[in-house]
Short mmCIF file of C-alpha atoms and ligand atoms in Angstrom, two decimals:
data_model
loop_
_atom_site.label_atom_id
_atom_site.label_comp_id
_atom_site.label_asym_id
_atom_site.label_seq_id
_atom_site.Cartn_x
_atom_site.Cartn_y
_atom_site.Cartn_z
CA MET A 9 5.11 16.32 -15.07
CA ILE A 10 6.64 14.89 -11.94
CA ILE A 11 3.88 13.60 -9.65
CA ASP A 12 4.50 14.94 -6.15
CA GLY A 13 3.34 12.07 -3.95
CA LYS A 14 4.54 13.83 -0.85
CA ALA A 15 2.29 16.83 -1.50
CA VAL A 16 -0.75 14.69 -2.36
CA ALA A 17 -0.17 12.56 0.76
CA ALA A 18 0.02 15.72 2.90
CA GLN A 19 -3.31 16.86 1.47
CA ILE A 20 -4.90 13.48 2.23
CA ARG A 21 -3.54 13.58 5.79
CA ALA A 22 -5.10 17.04 6.23
CA GLU A 23 -8.46 15.66 5.03
CA LEU A 24 -8.12 12.71 7.42
CA LYS A 25 -7.52 15.04 10.35
CA SER A 26 -11.04 16.46 10.05
CA ARG A 27 -12.40 12.96 9.43
CA THR A 28 -10.92 11.67 12.71
CA ALA A 29 -12.18 14.80 14.51
CA ARG A 30 -15.72 14.06 13.30
CA PHE A 31 -15.30 10.45 14.41
CA PHE A 32 -14.18 11.58 17.86
CA GLU A 33 -17.17 13.92 18.20
CA LYS A 34 -19.56 11.16 17.29
CA TYR A 35 -18.09 8.25 19.25
CA GLY A 36 -15.96 9.86 21.98
CA ARG A 37 -12.81 8.06 20.94
CA ALA A 38 -10.22 8.15 18.15
CA PRO A 39 -9.92 5.48 15.44
CA ALA A 40 -7.16 3.10 16.58
CA LEU A 41 -4.48 1.19 14.71
CA ALA A 42 -2.46 -1.61 16.33
CA VAL A 43 0.93 -2.22 14.73
CA VAL A 44 2.84 -5.43 15.38
CA LEU A 45 6.57 -5.34 14.68
CA ILE A 46 8.50 -8.57 15.14
CA GLY A 47 12.30 -8.54 15.21
CA ASN A 48 14.50 -5.66 14.09
CA ASP A 49 14.57 -5.48 10.31
CA PRO A 50 15.93 -1.94 9.72
CA ALA A 51 13.60 -1.15 6.80
CA SER A 52 10.58 -2.33 8.82
CA GLU A 53 11.66 -0.11 11.72
CA VAL A 54 11.60 2.92 9.41
CA TYR A 55 8.22 1.98 7.89
CA VAL A 56 6.64 1.41 11.30
CA ARG A 57 8.03 4.68 12.66
CA ASN A 58 6.54 6.55 9.69
CA LYS A 59 3.18 4.81 10.10
CA ILE A 60 3.02 5.79 13.76
CA LYS A 61 4.06 9.35 12.95
CA GLY A 62 1.26 9.44 10.36
CA CYS A 63 -1.22 8.33 13.02
CA GLU A 64 -0.10 11.08 15.38
CA GLU A 65 -0.47 13.71 12.65
CA THR A 66 -4.00 12.67 11.73
CA GLY A 67 -5.57 12.02 15.13
CA ILE A 68 -5.45 8.24 14.93
CA ARG A 69 -4.53 6.42 18.12
CA SER A 70 -1.61 4.07 17.53
CA LEU A 71 -0.71 1.05 19.64
CA CYS A 72 2.70 -0.38 18.83
CA TYR A 73 3.65 -3.89 19.92
CA ARG A 74 7.22 -5.06 19.55
CA LEU A 75 8.08 -8.73 19.81
CA PRO A 76 11.62 -10.16 19.84
CA ALA A 77 12.97 -11.78 16.65
CA ALA A 78 12.95 -15.23 18.30
CA VAL A 79 9.29 -15.06 19.42
CA SER A 80 7.27 -18.24 18.92
CA GLN A 81 4.30 -18.59 16.57
CA GLU A 82 2.05 -19.17 19.61
CA GLU A 83 3.11 -15.97 21.33
CA ALA A 84 2.73 -13.88 18.17
CA LEU A 85 -0.68 -15.46 17.53
CA ALA A 86 -1.76 -14.80 21.12
CA LEU A 87 -1.01 -11.09 20.68
CA VAL A 88 -2.90 -10.85 17.38
CA ASN A 89 -5.87 -12.74 18.87
CA ASP A 90 -5.95 -10.33 21.79
CA LEU A 91 -6.01 -7.36 19.37
CA VAL A 92 -8.79 -9.03 17.41
CA ARG A 93 -10.93 -9.29 20.56
CA ARG A 94 -10.29 -5.72 21.75
CA GLU A 95 -13.29 -3.52 20.98
CA GLU A 96 -11.29 -0.26 20.74
CA VAL A 97 -8.84 -1.62 18.12
CA ASP A 98 -10.11 -0.82 14.60
CA GLY A 99 -7.17 -1.97 12.49
CA ILE A 100 -4.37 -4.51 12.92
CA LEU A 101 -1.18 -4.32 10.90
CA VAL A 102 1.52 -6.98 11.15
CA GLN A 103 4.63 -5.51 9.55
CA LEU A 104 6.23 -7.80 6.95
CA PRO A 105 8.63 -9.53 6.46
CA LEU A 106 8.44 -11.86 9.48
CA PRO A 107 11.21 -14.01 11.00
CA VAL A 108 11.55 -17.49 9.47
CA GLN A 109 9.99 -19.40 12.38
CA ILE A 110 6.73 -17.48 11.96
CA ASP A 111 4.14 -18.81 9.53
CA ALA A 112 3.05 -15.45 8.08
CA GLU A 113 -0.04 -16.83 6.34
CA LYS A 114 -1.31 -18.43 9.52
CA LEU A 115 -0.66 -15.29 11.59
CA LEU A 116 -2.34 -12.96 9.08
CA ARG A 117 -5.35 -15.29 8.80
CA ALA A 118 -6.14 -14.50 12.44
CA ILE A 119 -6.96 -10.89 11.45
CA PRO A 120 -10.68 -10.59 10.57
CA PRO A 121 -11.46 -8.76 7.29
CA GLU A 122 -13.02 -5.77 9.09
CA LYS A 123 -9.72 -5.09 10.94
CA ASP A 124 -7.48 -6.03 8.00
CA VAL A 125 -6.34 -2.47 7.15
CA ASP A 126 -3.59 -3.85 4.84
CA GLY A 127 -6.27 -5.46 2.66
CA PHE A 128 -4.29 -8.71 2.51
CA SER A 129 -7.03 -11.13 3.61
CA ALA A 130 -8.61 -13.58 1.21
CA GLU A 131 -12.01 -11.98 1.81
CA ASN A 132 -10.82 -8.45 0.99
CA ILE A 133 -8.89 -9.64 -2.08
CA GLY A 134 -11.96 -11.62 -3.15
CA LYS A 135 -14.15 -8.55 -2.84
CA LEU A 136 -11.68 -6.53 -4.93
CA ALA A 137 -11.65 -9.25 -7.58
CA ARG A 138 -15.45 -9.15 -7.69
CA GLY A 139 -15.54 -5.35 -7.78
CA GLU A 140 -17.25 -5.23 -4.37
CA GLU A 141 -16.51 -2.76 -1.60
CA GLY A 142 -13.82 -3.85 0.85
CA ILE A 143 -10.47 -2.82 2.25
CA VAL A 144 -7.87 -2.46 -0.52
CA ALA A 145 -4.08 -2.85 -0.15
CA CYS A 146 -2.53 0.55 0.60
CA THR A 147 0.09 0.87 -2.16
CA PRO A 148 -2.17 0.09 -5.15
CA LEU A 149 -4.94 2.18 -3.57
CA GLY A 150 -2.48 5.07 -3.22
CA ILE A 151 -1.54 4.75 -6.89
CA MET A 152 -5.21 4.94 -7.93
CA GLU A 153 -5.60 8.06 -5.77
CA LEU A 154 -2.50 9.66 -7.37
CA ILE A 155 -3.83 8.89 -10.85
CA LYS A 156 -7.26 10.28 -9.95
CA ARG A 157 -5.87 13.50 -8.48
CA CYS A 158 -3.82 14.02 -11.68
CA HIS A 159 -7.11 13.71 -13.64
CA ILE A 160 -5.93 10.58 -15.44
CA ASP A 161 -8.83 8.28 -16.33
CA PRO A 162 -7.75 4.64 -16.88
CA ARG A 163 -10.88 3.85 -18.91
CA GLY A 164 -9.95 2.30 -22.25
CA LYS A 165 -6.23 2.78 -21.61
CA HIS A 166 -3.71 -0.02 -21.81
CA ALA A 167 -2.17 -0.53 -18.38
CA VAL A 168 0.93 -2.70 -18.01
CA ILE A 169 1.98 -3.84 -14.55
CA VAL A 170 5.44 -5.29 -14.06
CA GLY A 171 5.35 -7.52 -10.98
CA ARG A 172 2.68 -9.92 -9.71
CA SER A 173 2.98 -9.75 -5.92
CA ASN A 174 -0.08 -10.19 -3.70
CA ILE A 175 0.67 -6.83 -2.08
CA VAL A 176 1.05 -4.66 -5.20
CA GLY A 177 0.93 -6.26 -8.67
CA LYS A 178 -2.22 -8.37 -8.37
CA PRO A 179 -4.43 -5.86 -6.51
CA MET A 180 -3.14 -3.11 -8.84
CA ALA A 181 -4.27 -5.16 -11.85
CA MET A 182 -7.73 -5.63 -10.34
CA LEU A 183 -8.14 -1.93 -9.47
CA LEU A 184 -7.18 -0.85 -12.98
CA LEU A 185 -9.46 -3.50 -14.45
CA ASN A 186 -12.30 -2.26 -12.24
CA ALA A 187 -11.54 1.25 -13.60
CA ASP A 188 -12.07 -0.09 -17.17
CA ALA A 189 -8.42 -0.25 -18.27
CA THR A 190 -7.13 -3.08 -20.46
CA VAL A 191 -4.60 -4.75 -18.22
CA THR A 192 -1.43 -6.77 -18.87
CA VAL A 193 0.54 -8.24 -15.96
CA CYS A 194 4.23 -8.99 -16.62
CA HIS A 195 6.60 -10.97 -14.39
CA SER A 196 9.94 -12.76 -14.33
CA LYS A 197 8.85 -15.33 -16.96
CA THR A 198 7.43 -12.77 -19.41
CA LYS A 199 9.07 -13.31 -22.82
CA ALA A 200 9.32 -9.83 -24.33
CA LEU A 201 9.15 -7.42 -21.40
CA ALA A 202 10.34 -4.34 -23.31
CA GLU A 203 7.75 -4.90 -26.05
CA GLU A 204 4.94 -5.34 -23.52
CA CYS A 205 5.98 -2.19 -21.67
CA ARG A 206 6.08 -0.14 -24.87
CA ARG A 207 2.35 -0.84 -25.31
CA ALA A 208 1.53 0.82 -21.99
CA ASP A 209 -0.41 4.06 -21.63
CA ILE A 210 -0.04 3.49 -17.89
CA LEU A 211 3.07 1.60 -16.76
CA VAL A 212 3.39 0.41 -13.15
CA ALA A 213 6.77 -0.99 -12.12
CA ALA A 214 6.64 -3.07 -8.93
CA VAL A 215 9.48 -5.56 -9.10
CA GLY A 216 12.25 -4.42 -6.79
CA LYS A 217 15.03 -4.22 -9.41
CA ALA A 218 16.85 -0.92 -9.65
CA GLY A 219 16.79 0.61 -13.13
CA LEU A 220 14.91 -2.31 -14.75
CA ILE A 221 12.66 0.01 -16.77
CA THR A 222 14.64 2.13 -19.21
CA ALA A 223 13.48 4.90 -21.57
CA ASP A 224 13.39 2.60 -24.62
CA MET A 225 10.67 0.55 -22.87
CA ILE A 226 8.36 3.56 -22.49
CA LYS A 227 5.83 4.85 -25.01
CA GLU A 228 5.96 8.58 -25.68
CA GLY A 229 3.47 10.28 -23.33
CA ALA A 230 2.91 7.30 -21.03
CA VAL A 231 2.09 7.63 -17.33
CA VAL A 232 4.91 5.94 -15.39
CA ILE A 233 4.38 4.81 -11.79
CA ASP A 234 7.45 3.55 -9.94
CA VAL A 235 6.81 1.38 -6.87
CA GLY A 236 10.44 0.24 -6.52
CA MET A 237 12.23 0.83 -3.20
CA ASN A 238 15.80 -0.25 -3.88
CA ARG A 239 18.94 0.65 -1.97
CA LYS A 240 21.80 1.48 -4.31
CA GLU A 241 25.06 2.80 -2.91
CA GLY A 242 23.16 3.91 0.19
CA ARG A 243 20.59 5.81 -1.88
CA LEU A 244 16.94 4.95 -2.38
CA CYS A 245 16.00 4.39 -6.02
CA GLY A 246 13.10 2.92 -7.95
CA ASP A 247 12.64 0.28 -10.66
CA VAL A 248 12.60 2.99 -13.35
CA ASP A 249 15.63 4.83 -14.69
CA PHE A 250 14.12 8.19 -13.80
CA GLU A 251 16.43 10.55 -15.70
CA SER A 252 15.83 9.02 -19.12
CA ALA A 253 12.24 7.91 -18.50
CA ALA A 254 11.15 11.42 -17.45
CA LYS A 255 11.95 12.66 -20.99
CA LYS A 256 9.33 10.34 -22.52
CA ALA A 257 6.63 10.14 -19.85
CA SER A 258 3.73 12.59 -19.60
CA TYR A 259 3.56 11.91 -15.85
CA ILE A 260 6.11 10.11 -13.71
CA THR A 261 6.50 9.40 -9.98
CA PRO A 262 9.94 9.93 -8.40
CA VAL A 263 11.59 7.68 -5.79
CA PRO A 264 11.58 8.80 -3.04
CA GLY A 265 8.58 11.14 -2.85
CA GLY A 266 6.21 9.39 -5.24
CA VAL A 267 4.27 6.27 -4.29
CA GLY A 268 5.89 5.77 -0.85
CA PRO A 269 4.16 8.60 1.04
CA MET A 270 0.84 7.58 -0.54
CA THR A 271 1.07 4.07 0.92
CA ILE A 272 1.05 5.46 4.45
CA ALA A 273 -1.67 8.01 3.67
CA MET A 274 -3.92 5.22 2.38
CA LEU A 275 -3.19 3.06 5.43
CA LEU A 276 -4.44 5.91 7.61
CA SER A 277 -7.46 6.29 5.34
CA ASN A 278 -8.14 2.54 5.64
CA VAL A 279 -7.99 2.81 9.45
CA CYS A 280 -10.58 5.61 9.39
CA ALA A 281 -12.83 3.66 7.04
CA ALA A 282 -12.51 0.49 9.15
CA ALA A 283 -13.33 2.44 12.33
CA GLU A 284 -16.40 4.05 10.74
CA ALA A 285 -17.62 0.73 9.39
CA ARG A 286 -17.17 -0.99 12.76
CA MET A 287 -19.14 1.71 14.60
CA LYS A 288 -22.09 1.63 12.16
N1 GUN B 307 6.11 -4.57 4.36
C1 GUN B 307 6.33 -3.92 3.19
N2 GUN B 307 5.18 -3.34 2.76
C2 GUN B 307 4.23 -3.65 3.66
C3 GUN B 307 2.85 -3.32 3.76
O1 GUN B 307 2.24 -2.65 2.93
N3 GUN B 307 2.21 -3.80 4.85
C4 GUN B 307 2.83 -4.56 5.80
N4 GUN B 307 2.12 -5.00 6.82
N5 GUN B 307 4.11 -4.87 5.73
C5 GUN B 307 4.80 -4.41 4.67
#
């Protein structure tokens, strides 16, 4: 089964449309997301455009702020601080990566947890680690939603995550652990990657290396989730060699059209949730 992330994301966006309508009826305004884009990284431009398009489709107000690549830390921080103070702004997203002169950690720390719709803050990650309610990073949250809507229950399953980033690998491990999976996290120093992967009932590849996961690393009937977004000869491809892996997997996500659309859908969902929580 190929998991159609595009279709699931469209369904979630439709659900969000009525959620934002209810919000508008109750509070007389739309939930609002502020996006900060610094510089002109081409991939970031595409991501931000899609995020704003998603807002428009779901009745979320989007405020886009573009700063030049050479902007100073002080100026960037002043913008974020202004967005933090503004009552009508429910979520703040600073698109990554940032130019070298910007201290990303310092800039992101200015975003309070209740407006941190990326779920990157120490407080939100801490809550996730403790199994408490908070805002969860969009990509891992989208993967959990895909798994759920395919009626796959992680309980008691062996989940193997390849990649230990703060944005995907680590929060993914915590979500699967919270869903009662047995979790292994692999990374660049892992000794026997293929062997570890072959133990997986649920395999999540989030490394950024085209074709790293081949069919021989996949257990028959495993669920394979590909988070990779690699450019190869002008084409987008994942971390999994899809053609061969699809023959062994019970469920597999394609690239593009798998996890990617879910990331944006969950961002929009996080904005709605943040707006509702702030108005309570
Ligand atoms: N750059 C790549 N992925 C992401 C993401 O999920 N959030 C932000 N803010 N920037 C990114």
